[in-house]
Amino acid sequence: MSRRFNFCAGPAALPEAVLSQAQQDLLDWQGRGLSVMEMSHRSDEMVGIANAAEADLRELLGISDDYAVLFVQGGASSQFSAVPLNLCAQGDVVDYVNTGQWSKKAIKEAKRFAQVNVVASSEDSNFSTIPAFDSWQLSDNAKYLHYTPNETIGGVEFFWTPDSNAPLVADMSSTILSRPIDVNKFGVIYAGAQKNIGPAGLTIVIVRKELMGQSRDITPTMLDYQTAADNDSMYNTPPTFSWYLAGLVFKWLKEQGGLTAMETLNRRKADKLYGYIDDSGFYSNPVEKPSRSLMNVPFVLADSSLDKTFLSGADEAGLLNLKGHRSVGGMRASIYNAVPEAAVDALIDYMKDFAQRHG
Ligand code: PMP
Protein backbone atom coordinates (compact mmCIF):
# COMPACT_ATOMS: atom_id res chain seq x y z
CA MET A 1 0.00 0.00 0.00
CA SER A 2 1.24 3.45 -0.77
CA ARG A 3 -0.80 6.51 -0.09
CA ARG A 4 -0.54 9.33 -2.59
CA PHE A 5 -0.96 13.06 -2.20
CA ASN A 6 -4.62 14.04 -2.41
CA PHE A 7 -5.60 17.59 -3.37
CA CYS A 8 -9.33 16.94 -3.48
CA ALA A 9 -11.63 19.83 -2.52
CA GLY A 10 -13.88 17.48 -0.61
CA PRO A 11 -14.29 14.81 0.51
CA ALA A 12 -10.70 15.65 1.20
CA ALA A 13 -7.52 14.13 2.57
CA LEU A 14 -7.61 12.93 6.17
CA PRO A 15 -4.57 12.72 8.45
CA GLU A 16 -2.87 9.37 7.98
CA ALA A 17 -2.53 8.96 11.76
CA VAL A 18 -6.30 9.30 12.08
CA LEU A 19 -6.95 6.68 9.42
CA SER A 20 -4.50 4.31 11.10
CA GLN A 21 -6.24 4.79 14.43
CA ALA A 22 -9.62 4.14 12.81
CA GLN A 23 -8.18 1.02 11.19
CA GLN A 24 -6.94 -0.17 14.55
CA ASP A 25 -10.32 0.51 16.14
CA LEU A 26 -12.37 -0.84 13.29
CA LEU A 27 -13.17 -4.38 14.40
CA ASP A 28 -12.87 -3.86 18.12
CA TRP A 29 -13.12 -0.38 19.62
CA GLN A 30 -11.12 -0.20 22.83
CA GLY A 31 -11.62 -3.85 23.69
CA ARG A 32 -15.40 -3.58 23.69
CA GLY A 33 -15.68 -6.22 20.99
CA LEU A 34 -17.53 -4.17 18.41
CA SER A 35 -16.91 -1.33 15.99
CA VAL A 36 -18.09 2.24 16.44
CA MET A 37 -20.39 1.72 13.44
CA GLU A 38 -22.23 -1.02 15.31
CA MET A 39 -22.83 0.87 18.57
CA SER A 40 -26.13 2.34 19.63
CA HIS A 41 -25.89 6.09 19.44
CA ARG A 42 -27.31 6.13 22.96
CA SER A 43 -24.72 3.74 24.37
CA ASP A 44 -22.28 4.98 27.00
CA GLU A 45 -19.46 4.35 24.55
CA MET A 46 -20.91 6.47 21.75
CA VAL A 47 -22.09 9.22 24.08
CA GLY A 48 -18.55 9.33 25.47
CA ILE A 49 -17.08 9.58 21.96
CA ALA A 50 -19.58 12.31 21.06
CA ASN A 51 -18.95 14.36 24.19
CA ALA A 52 -15.18 14.11 23.84
CA ALA A 53 -15.40 15.31 20.23
CA GLU A 54 -17.49 18.30 21.24
CA ALA A 55 -15.16 19.18 24.13
CA ASP A 56 -12.11 19.02 21.87
CA LEU A 57 -13.79 21.15 19.19
CA ARG A 58 -14.78 23.71 21.83
CA GLU A 59 -11.18 23.81 23.03
CA LEU A 60 -9.70 24.14 19.53
CA LEU A 61 -12.00 26.99 18.49
CA GLY A 62 -12.42 28.58 21.93
CA ILE A 63 -16.21 28.15 21.92
CA SER A 64 -17.86 29.51 25.07
CA ASP A 65 -20.95 28.22 26.86
CA ASP A 66 -22.94 30.95 25.13
CA TYR A 67 -22.90 28.71 22.07
CA ALA A 68 -24.44 25.34 21.29
CA VAL A 69 -22.43 22.98 19.09
CA LEU A 70 -24.65 20.80 16.93
CA PHE A 71 -23.58 17.68 15.03
CA VAL A 72 -26.18 17.31 12.30
CA GLN A 73 -26.71 15.86 8.82
CA GLY A 74 -27.69 17.22 5.45
CA GLY A 75 -24.43 18.97 4.59
CA ALA A 76 -23.78 22.68 4.46
CA SER A 77 -26.44 22.80 1.73
CA SER A 78 -29.17 22.00 4.26
CA GLN A 79 -27.95 24.93 6.33
CA PHE A 80 -28.73 27.20 3.38
CA SER A 81 -32.38 26.57 4.32
CA ALA A 82 -31.92 25.94 8.05
CA VAL A 83 -30.44 29.39 8.61
CA PRO A 84 -33.47 31.39 7.44
CA LEU A 85 -35.88 28.80 8.86
CA ASN A 86 -34.34 29.28 12.31
CA LEU A 87 -33.46 32.95 12.35
CA CYS A 88 -36.26 34.82 10.58
CA ALA A 89 -39.88 34.89 9.46
CA GLN A 90 -41.06 34.70 5.84
CA GLY A 91 -41.25 38.45 5.11
CA ASP A 92 -38.11 39.42 7.03
CA VAL A 93 -35.13 41.06 5.38
CA VAL A 94 -31.84 39.18 5.47
CA ASP A 95 -28.48 40.41 4.15
CA TYR A 96 -26.18 38.27 2.00
CA VAL A 97 -22.78 38.93 0.43
CA ASN A 98 -22.12 37.34 -2.95
CA THR A 99 -18.48 36.34 -3.39
CA GLY A 100 -18.83 33.17 -5.44
CA GLN A 101 -20.63 29.96 -6.29
CA TRP A 102 -21.36 28.95 -2.70
CA SER A 103 -22.66 32.38 -1.77
CA LYS A 104 -24.94 32.18 -4.79
CA LYS A 105 -26.36 28.85 -3.71
CA ALA A 106 -26.97 30.15 -0.19
CA ILE A 107 -28.71 33.22 -1.63
CA LYS A 108 -30.86 31.21 -4.00
CA GLU A 109 -32.11 28.99 -1.19
CA ALA A 110 -32.67 31.86 1.26
CA LYS A 111 -34.89 33.60 -1.32
CA ARG A 112 -37.42 30.83 -0.81
CA PHE A 113 -37.73 31.73 2.87
CA ALA A 114 -37.04 35.45 3.29
CA GLN A 115 -36.51 38.74 1.54
CA VAL A 116 -32.88 38.64 0.52
CA ASN A 117 -30.85 41.81 0.12
CA VAL A 118 -27.55 41.20 -1.63
CA VAL A 119 -25.39 43.83 0.07
CA ALA A 120 -22.39 43.45 -2.24
CA SER A 121 -21.24 41.21 -5.07
CA SER A 122 -17.94 40.52 -6.78
CA GLU A 123 -19.58 38.81 -9.75
CA ASP A 124 -18.39 41.67 -12.00
CA SER A 125 -14.79 40.72 -11.31
CA ASN A 126 -15.65 37.08 -11.98
CA PHE A 127 -15.33 36.55 -8.21
CA SER A 128 -11.63 37.33 -8.13
CA THR A 129 -12.05 40.02 -5.44
CA ILE A 130 -13.93 40.73 -2.22
CA PRO A 131 -16.00 43.93 -2.29
CA ALA A 132 -14.61 46.54 0.12
CA PHE A 133 -16.66 46.61 3.31
CA ASP A 134 -17.43 50.33 3.02
CA SER A 135 -19.29 49.61 -0.24
CA TRP A 136 -21.71 47.12 1.33
CA GLN A 137 -25.34 48.25 1.30
CA LEU A 138 -26.37 46.81 4.66
CA SER A 139 -30.08 46.87 5.61
CA ASP A 140 -31.13 48.59 8.81
CA ASN A 141 -33.50 45.82 9.74
CA ALA A 142 -31.77 42.63 8.57
CA LYS A 143 -32.28 39.60 10.80
CA TYR A 144 -28.75 38.47 9.98
CA LEU A 145 -25.83 39.00 7.63
CA HIS A 146 -24.62 35.89 5.79
CA TYR A 147 -21.27 35.46 4.07
CA THR A 148 -18.92 32.75 2.88
CA PRO A 149 -15.48 33.28 4.47
CA ASN A 150 -13.85 30.92 1.98
CA GLU A 151 -15.20 30.25 -1.49
CA THR A 152 -14.04 26.72 -2.21
CA ILE A 153 -14.43 26.99 -5.99
CA GLY A 154 -13.10 30.50 -6.61
CA GLY A 155 -10.36 30.26 -4.00
CA VAL A 156 -11.29 33.59 -2.41
CA GLU A 157 -10.96 34.02 1.35
CA PHE A 158 -11.80 36.77 3.82
CA PHE A 159 -8.93 37.66 6.15
CA TRP A 160 -11.16 40.09 8.03
CA THR A 161 -14.52 39.76 9.71
CA PRO A 162 -17.45 41.94 8.60
CA ASP A 163 -18.68 44.27 11.28
CA SER A 164 -22.42 43.91 11.61
CA ASN A 165 -25.18 44.87 14.02
CA ALA A 166 -27.23 41.95 12.80
CA PRO A 167 -26.00 38.48 13.84
CA LEU A 168 -23.23 37.31 11.54
CA VAL A 169 -23.78 33.94 9.85
CA ALA A 170 -20.83 32.23 8.16
CA ASP A 171 -20.54 29.21 5.89
CA MET A 172 -17.11 28.06 7.02
CA SER A 173 -17.19 24.72 5.23
CA SER A 174 -13.77 25.07 3.64
CA THR A 175 -11.94 27.25 6.16
CA ILE A 176 -12.99 26.02 9.59
CA LEU A 177 -10.07 24.80 11.72
CA SER A 178 -7.47 26.13 9.26
CA ARG A 179 -6.60 28.99 11.64
CA PRO A 180 -7.92 30.54 14.85
CA ILE A 181 -11.14 32.58 14.70
CA ASP A 182 -13.05 34.62 17.27
CA VAL A 183 -16.29 32.67 17.55
CA ASN A 184 -17.81 35.44 19.69
CA LYS A 185 -18.15 37.61 16.60
CA PHE A 186 -20.62 35.18 15.05
CA GLY A 187 -24.26 34.30 15.52
CA VAL A 188 -24.06 31.06 13.53
CA ILE A 189 -21.11 29.20 12.00
CA TYR A 190 -21.78 26.11 9.92
CA ALA A 191 -19.58 23.71 7.99
CA GLY A 192 -19.87 20.46 6.11
CA ALA A 193 -17.34 18.06 7.61
CA GLN A 194 -15.71 16.67 4.50
CA LYS A 195 -12.79 19.13 4.28
CA ASN A 196 -11.08 19.96 7.58
CA ILE A 197 -13.32 18.05 9.99
CA GLY A 198 -13.77 14.45 8.90
CA PRO A 199 -15.74 12.28 6.50
CA ALA A 200 -18.86 13.43 4.65
CA GLY A 201 -22.22 12.93 6.31
CA LEU A 202 -21.63 15.21 9.26
CA THR A 203 -22.30 18.94 9.46
CA ILE A 204 -21.29 21.14 12.34
CA VAL A 205 -23.36 24.13 13.45
CA ILE A 206 -22.13 26.49 16.15
CA VAL A 207 -24.99 28.73 17.20
CA ARG A 208 -25.30 31.44 19.83
CA LYS A 209 -27.86 30.06 22.25
CA GLU A 210 -29.89 33.27 22.41
CA LEU A 211 -30.61 32.92 18.67
CA MET A 212 -32.27 29.54 19.11
CA GLY A 213 -35.94 28.92 19.82
CA GLN A 214 -37.26 31.31 17.17
CA SER A 215 -37.87 28.82 14.40
CA ARG A 216 -41.10 28.85 12.38
CA ASP A 217 -44.07 26.56 12.80
CA ILE A 218 -43.22 25.04 9.45
CA THR A 219 -39.48 24.58 10.16
CA PRO A 220 -38.80 20.87 9.72
CA THR A 221 -37.98 19.29 13.05
CA MET A 222 -34.72 17.97 11.64
CA LEU A 223 -33.60 21.50 10.72
CA ASP A 224 -34.57 23.09 14.03
CA TYR A 225 -31.51 24.14 16.03
CA GLN A 226 -33.39 24.08 19.33
CA THR A 227 -34.51 20.49 18.78
CA ALA A 228 -30.97 19.42 17.98
CA ALA A 229 -29.61 21.24 21.03
CA ASP A 230 -32.28 19.90 23.38
CA ASN A 231 -31.45 16.37 22.27
CA ASP A 232 -27.64 16.65 22.27
CA SER A 233 -27.77 16.22 18.47
CA MET A 234 -29.40 12.82 18.96
CA TYR A 235 -33.03 13.59 18.15
CA ASN A 236 -32.62 10.89 15.53
CA THR A 237 -29.70 8.61 14.71
CA PRO A 238 -26.70 10.84 14.06
CA PRO A 239 -23.84 9.93 11.67
CA THR A 240 -21.99 8.15 14.44
CA PHE A 241 -18.93 7.00 12.51
CA SER A 242 -18.30 10.43 11.00
CA TRP A 243 -18.70 11.98 14.43
CA TYR A 244 -16.19 9.51 15.89
CA LEU A 245 -13.74 10.17 13.07
CA ALA A 246 -14.12 13.93 13.48
CA GLY A 247 -13.24 13.38 17.13
CA LEU A 248 -10.01 11.68 16.08
CA VAL A 249 -9.24 14.63 13.77
CA PHE A 250 -9.78 17.08 16.64
CA LYS A 251 -7.38 15.09 18.84
CA TRP A 252 -4.85 15.05 16.01
CA LEU A 253 -5.18 18.84 15.62
CA LYS A 254 -4.51 19.30 19.33
CA GLU A 255 -1.40 17.13 19.02
CA GLN A 256 -0.20 19.28 16.11
CA GLY A 257 -0.31 22.33 18.38
CA GLY A 258 -3.87 23.49 17.67
CA LEU A 259 -5.03 26.11 15.23
CA THR A 260 -2.16 28.57 15.71
CA ALA A 261 0.26 25.88 14.58
CA MET A 262 -2.05 24.95 11.71
CA GLU A 263 -2.17 28.56 10.57
CA THR A 264 1.62 28.82 10.45
CA LEU A 265 1.85 25.64 8.42
CA ASN A 266 -1.08 26.52 6.16
CA ARG A 267 0.35 29.96 5.40
CA ARG A 268 3.73 28.45 4.57
CA LYS A 269 2.13 25.89 2.23
CA ALA A 270 -0.03 28.51 0.49
CA ASP A 271 2.79 31.08 0.20
CA LYS A 272 5.03 28.52 -1.47
CA LEU A 273 2.41 27.51 -3.99
CA TYR A 274 1.18 31.01 -4.89
CA GLY A 275 4.79 32.21 -4.95
CA TYR A 276 5.72 29.58 -7.49
CA ILE A 277 2.57 30.15 -9.60
CA ASP A 278 3.23 33.91 -9.77
CA ASP A 279 6.90 33.47 -10.68
CA SER A 280 6.37 30.69 -13.18
CA GLY A 281 5.18 32.66 -16.21
CA PHE A 282 3.38 29.45 -17.14
CA TYR A 283 0.64 29.13 -14.51
CA SER A 284 -1.59 31.84 -13.12
CA ASN A 285 -4.10 32.45 -10.35
CA PRO A 286 -6.76 35.12 -10.96
CA VAL A 287 -7.53 36.13 -7.37
CA GLU A 288 -6.44 39.50 -5.93
CA LYS A 289 -3.49 38.87 -3.62
CA PRO A 290 -5.01 39.93 -0.28
CA SER A 291 -7.95 37.54 -0.77
CA ARG A 292 -6.21 34.38 -1.90
CA SER A 293 -7.49 31.31 -0.11
CA LEU A 294 -5.14 29.38 2.14
CA MET A 295 -7.11 26.21 1.49
CA ASN A 296 -8.13 26.18 -2.20
CA VAL A 297 -5.66 27.29 -4.84
CA PRO A 298 -7.14 27.45 -8.35
CA PHE A 299 -4.73 27.93 -11.20
CA VAL A 300 -4.73 27.76 -14.98
CA LEU A 301 -2.10 26.80 -17.50
CA ALA A 302 -1.06 29.34 -20.13
CA ASP A 303 -2.36 26.91 -22.74
CA SER A 304 -5.53 25.09 -21.68
CA SER A 305 -5.07 22.46 -24.40
CA LEU A 306 -2.38 21.04 -22.08
CA ASP A 307 -4.83 20.52 -19.19
CA LYS A 308 -5.43 16.84 -19.85
CA THR A 309 -1.73 16.10 -20.21
CA PHE A 310 -1.05 18.00 -16.99
CA LEU A 311 -3.65 16.02 -15.09
CA SER A 312 -2.70 12.60 -16.36
CA GLY A 313 0.98 13.29 -15.65
CA ALA A 314 0.10 14.51 -12.16
CA ASP A 315 -1.84 11.35 -11.50
CA GLU A 316 1.14 9.26 -12.60
CA ALA A 317 3.36 11.31 -10.30
CA GLY A 318 1.10 10.47 -7.35
CA LEU A 319 -0.67 13.83 -7.22
CA LEU A 320 -4.41 13.21 -7.15
CA ASN A 321 -7.53 15.28 -7.77
CA LEU A 322 -6.06 18.47 -9.20
CA LYS A 323 -8.83 19.06 -11.72
CA GLY A 324 -10.62 22.39 -11.19
CA HIS A 325 -14.33 22.58 -10.43
CA ARG A 326 -16.45 21.77 -13.47
CA SER A 327 -17.91 25.31 -13.43
CA VAL A 328 -14.55 27.06 -13.81
CA GLY A 329 -12.19 24.52 -15.38
CA GLY A 330 -8.42 24.67 -15.01
CA MET A 331 -6.80 23.22 -11.92
CA ARG A 332 -7.37 23.48 -8.21
CA ALA A 333 -5.10 22.30 -5.44
CA SER A 334 -6.92 22.04 -2.13
CA ILE A 335 -4.36 22.09 0.62
CA TYR A 336 -6.36 21.50 3.78
CA ASN A 337 -4.87 20.76 7.19
CA ALA A 338 -4.28 17.09 6.42
CA VAL A 339 -2.34 17.81 3.20
CA PRO A 340 1.30 17.81 4.29
CA GLU A 341 3.87 20.36 3.22
CA ALA A 342 5.64 17.55 1.36
CA ALA A 343 2.57 17.32 -0.90
CA VAL A 344 2.89 20.98 -1.82
CA ASP A 345 6.63 20.54 -2.46
CA ALA A 346 5.93 17.55 -4.69
CA LEU A 347 3.26 19.48 -6.58
CA ILE A 348 5.58 22.42 -7.19
CA ASP A 349 8.33 20.07 -8.40
CA TYR A 350 5.90 18.48 -10.83
CA MET A 351 4.62 21.87 -12.03
CA LYS A 352 8.17 23.10 -12.61
CA ASP A 353 9.08 20.02 -14.55
CA PHE A 354 5.88 20.22 -16.62
CA ALA A 355 6.44 23.90 -17.41
CA GLN A 356 9.99 23.15 -18.52
CA ARG A 357 8.84 20.42 -20.85
CA HIS A 358 5.89 22.32 -22.31
CA GLY A 359 6.76 26.00 -21.88
N1 PMP B 1 -20.42 25.70 1.13
C1 PMP B 1 -19.12 25.60 0.78
C2 PMP B 1 -18.22 26.77 0.99
C3 PMP B 1 -18.66 24.41 0.21
O1 PMP B 1 -17.38 24.29 -0.14
C4 PMP B 1 -19.54 23.33 0.04
C5 PMP B 1 -19.10 21.99 -0.52
N2 PMP B 1 -18.03 21.96 -1.32
C6 PMP B 1 -20.88 23.50 0.40
C7 PMP B 1 -21.28 24.69 0.95
C8 PMP B 1 -21.88 22.39 0.22
O2 PMP B 1 -21.61 21.46 1.19
P1 PMP B 1 -22.37 20.06 1.27
O3 PMP B 1 -21.92 19.27 0.11
O4 PMP B 1 -21.89 19.55 2.60
O5 PMP B 1 -23.82 20.34 1.27
XYZ file of C-alpha atoms and ligand atoms in Angstrom:
375
model
C 0.000 0.000 0.000
C 1.242 3.447 -0.774
C -0.803 6.513 -0.092
C -0.537 9.328 -2.591
C -0.958 13.062 -2.203
C -4.615 14.043 -2.407
C -5.596 17.593 -3.367
C -9.332 16.938 -3.483
C -11.629 19.830 -2.523
C -13.883 17.476 -0.605
C -14.292 14.807 0.512
C -10.698 15.650 1.204
C -7.518 14.129 2.572
C -7.609 12.933 6.168
C -4.570 12.723 8.448
C -2.867 9.373 7.978
C -2.527 8.957 11.756
C -6.303 9.302 12.076
C -6.947 6.677 9.425
C -4.505 4.307 11.097
C -6.236 4.793 14.433
C -9.616 4.145 12.809
C -8.180 1.024 11.194
C -6.936 -0.174 14.547
C -10.322 0.510 16.144
C -12.373 -0.844 13.288
C -13.172 -4.375 14.402
C -12.870 -3.861 18.118
C -13.122 -0.384 19.616
C -11.116 -0.204 22.834
C -11.616 -3.853 23.690
C -15.402 -3.576 23.690
C -15.683 -6.222 20.995
C -17.534 -4.172 18.407
C -16.907 -1.331 15.989
C -18.090 2.239 16.440
C -20.393 1.724 13.441
C -22.227 -1.022 15.312
C -22.827 0.865 18.565
C -26.129 2.340 19.635
C -25.887 6.088 19.445
C -27.310 6.127 22.961
C -24.719 3.735 24.372
C -22.283 4.982 27.001
C -19.457 4.347 24.547
C -20.906 6.473 21.748
C -22.094 9.219 24.082
C -18.552 9.330 25.470
C -17.076 9.577 21.963
C -19.575 12.311 21.061
C -18.954 14.358 24.192
C -15.177 14.115 23.837
C -15.396 15.312 20.227
C -17.494 18.298 21.242
C -15.163 19.176 24.128
C -12.111 19.016 21.869
C -13.789 21.147 19.189
C -14.777 23.711 21.826
C -11.185 23.805 23.033
C -9.699 24.137 19.531
C -12.002 26.994 18.493
C -12.422 28.580 21.930
C -16.207 28.153 21.921
C -17.859 29.510 25.073
C -20.947 28.218 26.862
C -22.943 30.953 25.130
C -22.901 28.706 22.070
C -24.437 25.343 21.286
C -22.427 22.982 19.087
C -24.650 20.800 16.928
C -23.579 17.682 15.033
C -26.179 17.311 12.295
C -26.705 15.862 8.818
C -27.687 17.217 5.453
C -24.433 18.974 4.585
C -23.775 22.678 4.463
C -26.439 22.795 1.726
C -29.172 21.999 4.264
C -27.949 24.926 6.328
C -28.727 27.197 3.382
C -32.383 26.570 4.321
C -31.919 25.938 8.048
C -30.435 29.389 8.613
C -33.474 31.390 7.440
C -35.880 28.804 8.862
C -34.336 29.277 12.308
C -33.465 32.949 12.351
C -36.258 34.825 10.579
C -39.881 34.885 9.457
C -41.060 34.703 5.836
C -41.249 38.450 5.111
C -38.107 39.418 7.027
C -35.134 41.062 5.385
C -31.839 39.176 5.471
C -28.484 40.408 4.146
C -26.177 38.273 1.998
C -22.781 38.934 0.433
C -22.124 37.340 -2.951
C -18.481 36.342 -3.387
C -18.834 33.168 -5.441
C -20.631 29.962 -6.293
C -21.361 28.946 -2.698
C -22.660 32.384 -1.772
C -24.944 32.177 -4.790
C -26.363 28.853 -3.707
C -26.966 30.146 -0.190
C -28.710 33.219 -1.629
C -30.856 31.209 -3.998
C -32.114 28.993 -1.189
C -32.673 31.857 1.261
C -34.887 33.605 -1.323
C -37.417 30.834 -0.807
C -37.733 31.733 2.866
C -37.043 35.453 3.295
C -36.509 38.738 1.540
C -32.878 38.636 0.519
C -30.854 41.813 0.120
C -27.546 41.200 -1.633
C -25.389 43.828 0.065
C -22.386 43.446 -2.239
C -21.236 41.213 -5.065
C -17.944 40.520 -6.785
C -19.575 38.811 -9.752
C -18.393 41.666 -11.998
C -14.787 40.718 -11.309
C -15.647 37.077 -11.978
C -15.334 36.547 -8.215
C -11.631 37.335 -8.127
C -12.049 40.017 -5.438
C -13.932 40.728 -2.223
C -15.996 43.928 -2.291
C -14.610 46.543 0.122
C -16.658 46.613 3.307
C -17.428 50.330 3.017
C -19.286 49.615 -0.240
C -21.712 47.117 1.335
C -25.342 48.247 1.296
C -26.372 46.811 4.658
C -30.079 46.875 5.608
C -31.126 48.591 8.814
C -33.505 45.821 9.737
C -31.767 42.628 8.572
C -32.275 39.595 10.795
C -28.753 38.467 9.983
C -25.827 39.001 7.628
C -24.623 35.892 5.785
C -21.271 35.463 4.068
C -18.917 32.747 2.881
C -15.480 33.276 4.469
C -13.848 30.919 1.981
C -15.204 30.247 -1.488
C -14.037 26.719 -2.210
C -14.429 26.987 -5.987
C -13.102 30.503 -6.608
C -10.361 30.257 -4.000
C -11.292 33.593 -2.405
C -10.963 34.023 1.346
C -11.799 36.767 3.824
C -8.928 37.662 6.150
C -11.162 40.094 8.035
C -14.524 39.762 9.713
C -17.448 41.937 8.602
C -18.685 44.271 11.282
C -22.417 43.911 11.607
C -25.175 44.874 14.020
C -27.232 41.946 12.796
C -26.003 38.478 13.836
C -23.227 37.313 11.536
C -23.782 33.939 9.852
C -20.832 32.231 8.162
C -20.541 29.208 5.892
C -17.111 28.061 7.023
C -17.193 24.715 5.230
C -13.766 25.072 3.640
C -11.938 27.246 6.157
C -12.995 26.020 9.592
C -10.067 24.797 11.716
C -7.465 26.128 9.262
C -6.603 28.993 11.641
C -7.920 30.545 14.848
C -11.136 32.583 14.701
C -13.050 34.618 17.268
C -16.289 32.666 17.548
C -17.807 35.437 19.688
C -18.152 37.610 16.598
C -20.624 35.175 15.045
C -24.264 34.297 15.516
C -24.056 31.056 13.530
C -21.112 29.201 12.000
C -21.780 26.109 9.923
C -19.583 23.710 7.991
C -19.870 20.456 6.110
C -17.341 18.061 7.606
C -15.715 16.671 4.496
C -12.794 19.126 4.284
C -11.077 19.961 7.576
C -13.316 18.053 9.987
C -13.772 14.450 8.897
C -15.744 12.283 6.498
C -18.856 13.427 4.650
C -22.219 12.928 6.313
C -21.626 15.210 9.264
C -22.302 18.938 9.458
C -21.287 21.141 12.344
C -23.360 24.129 13.451
C -22.127 26.493 16.145
C -24.987 28.729 17.205
C -25.303 31.440 19.827
C -27.858 30.063 22.255
C -29.886 33.270 22.410
C -30.610 32.918 18.667
C -32.274 29.541 19.113
C -35.937 28.920 19.823
C -37.265 31.313 17.169
C -37.873 28.817 14.403
C -41.096 28.854 12.379
C -44.071 26.558 12.802
C -43.215 25.041 9.451
C -39.480 24.582 10.157
C -38.802 20.867 9.716
C -37.979 19.288 13.053
C -34.723 17.969 11.639
C -33.597 21.499 10.725
C -34.567 23.090 14.034
C -31.508 24.138 16.029
C -33.390 24.076 19.330
C -34.514 20.492 18.775
C -30.966 19.419 17.984
C -29.614 21.240 21.033
C -32.279 19.899 23.384
C -31.454 16.373 22.265
C -27.644 16.650 22.272
C -27.767 16.216 18.471
C -29.400 12.817 18.963
C -33.029 13.588 18.150
C -32.625 10.886 15.533
C -29.703 8.613 14.712
C -26.696 10.843 14.063
C -23.841 9.925 11.675
C -21.985 8.150 14.442
C -18.930 6.999 12.509
C -18.302 10.433 11.000
C -18.703 11.977 14.434
C -16.185 9.514 15.895
C -13.735 10.166 13.073
C -14.124 13.931 13.476
C -13.242 13.380 17.128
C -10.008 11.681 16.078
C -9.236 14.629 13.767
C -9.777 17.077 16.645
C -7.384 15.087 18.845
C -4.850 15.047 16.011
C -5.184 18.835 15.621
C -4.507 19.301 19.326
C -1.399 17.132 19.023
C -0.203 19.283 16.111
C -0.313 22.329 18.383
C -3.866 23.491 17.672
C -5.027 26.113 15.233
C -2.163 28.566 15.711
C 0.264 25.879 14.583
C -2.053 24.950 11.713
C -2.170 28.556 10.575
C 1.620 28.818 10.454
C 1.849 25.638 8.425
C -1.080 26.522 6.165
C 0.350 29.963 5.403
C 3.727 28.449 4.569
C 2.128 25.895 2.230
C -0.030 28.509 0.494
C 2.794 31.077 0.205
C 5.032 28.519 -1.473
C 2.409 27.506 -3.990
C 1.179 31.013 -4.887
C 4.792 32.211 -4.953
C 5.723 29.584 -7.493
C 2.574 30.152 -9.599
C 3.233 33.909 -9.768
C 6.897 33.474 -10.682
C 6.369 30.690 -13.181
C 5.176 32.660 -16.205
C 3.379 29.455 -17.139
C 0.639 29.132 -14.511
C -1.593 31.844 -13.115
C -4.102 32.452 -10.347
C -6.759 35.120 -10.963
C -7.533 36.127 -7.367
C -6.442 39.498 -5.925
C -3.487 38.868 -3.622
C -5.007 39.927 -0.275
C -7.950 37.536 -0.774
C -6.211 34.382 -1.904
C -7.492 31.307 -0.108
C -5.141 29.382 2.144
C -7.111 26.208 1.487
C -8.126 26.177 -2.196
C -5.664 27.287 -4.836
C -7.138 27.447 -8.346
C -4.729 27.931 -11.201
C -4.734 27.764 -14.977
C -2.096 26.801 -17.497
C -1.064 29.338 -20.127
C -2.358 26.910 -22.738
C -5.528 25.088 -21.677
C -5.066 22.461 -24.396
C -2.379 21.041 -22.078
C -4.827 20.517 -19.187
C -5.427 16.843 -19.854
C -1.733 16.103 -20.210
C -1.046 18.000 -16.993
C -3.651 16.023 -15.089
C -2.699 12.598 -16.363
C 0.981 13.290 -15.649
C 0.101 14.508 -12.157
C -1.844 11.353 -11.501
C 1.136 9.263 -12.598
C 3.360 11.309 -10.298
C 1.103 10.473 -7.348
C -0.675 13.831 -7.218
C -4.408 13.209 -7.150
C -7.535 15.284 -7.765
C -6.059 18.473 -9.199
C -8.833 19.063 -11.719
C -10.617 22.391 -11.194
C -14.329 22.577 -10.434
C -16.454 21.771 -13.469
C -17.908 25.305 -13.432
C -14.553 27.061 -13.811
C -12.188 24.524 -15.376
C -8.421 24.668 -15.014
C -6.803 23.217 -11.923
C -7.366 23.480 -8.213
C -5.097 22.300 -5.436
C -6.924 22.042 -2.132
C -4.363 22.094 0.622
C -6.364 21.504 3.782
C -4.865 20.762 7.192
C -4.279 17.094 6.417
C -2.340 17.806 3.198
C 1.295 17.809 4.295
C 3.869 20.364 3.217
C 5.639 17.550 1.360
C 2.575 17.322 -0.900
C 2.888 20.985 -1.825
C 6.625 20.540 -2.461
C 5.928 17.548 -4.686
C 3.259 19.478 -6.578
C 5.583 22.421 -7.192
C 8.327 20.074 -8.404
C 5.902 18.480 -10.830
C 4.620 21.867 -12.032
C 8.169 23.105 -12.612
C 9.077 20.024 -14.550
C 5.884 20.218 -16.617
C 6.438 23.902 -17.407
C 9.990 23.153 -18.524
C 8.844 20.421 -20.848
C 5.892 22.322 -22.310
C 6.765 26.001 -21.880
N -20.417 25.702 1.127
C -19.122 25.601 0.775
C -18.224 26.771 0.988
C -18.656 24.408 0.214
O -17.375 24.291 -0.139
C -19.539 23.327 0.037
C -19.096 21.991 -0.519
N -18.033 21.964 -1.322
C -20.875 23.498 0.400
C -21.279 24.694 0.954
C -21.881 22.389 0.219
O -21.611 21.459 1.189
P -22.369 20.064 1.275
O -21.919 19.265 0.113
O -21.886 19.550 2.603
O -23.819 20.345 1.267
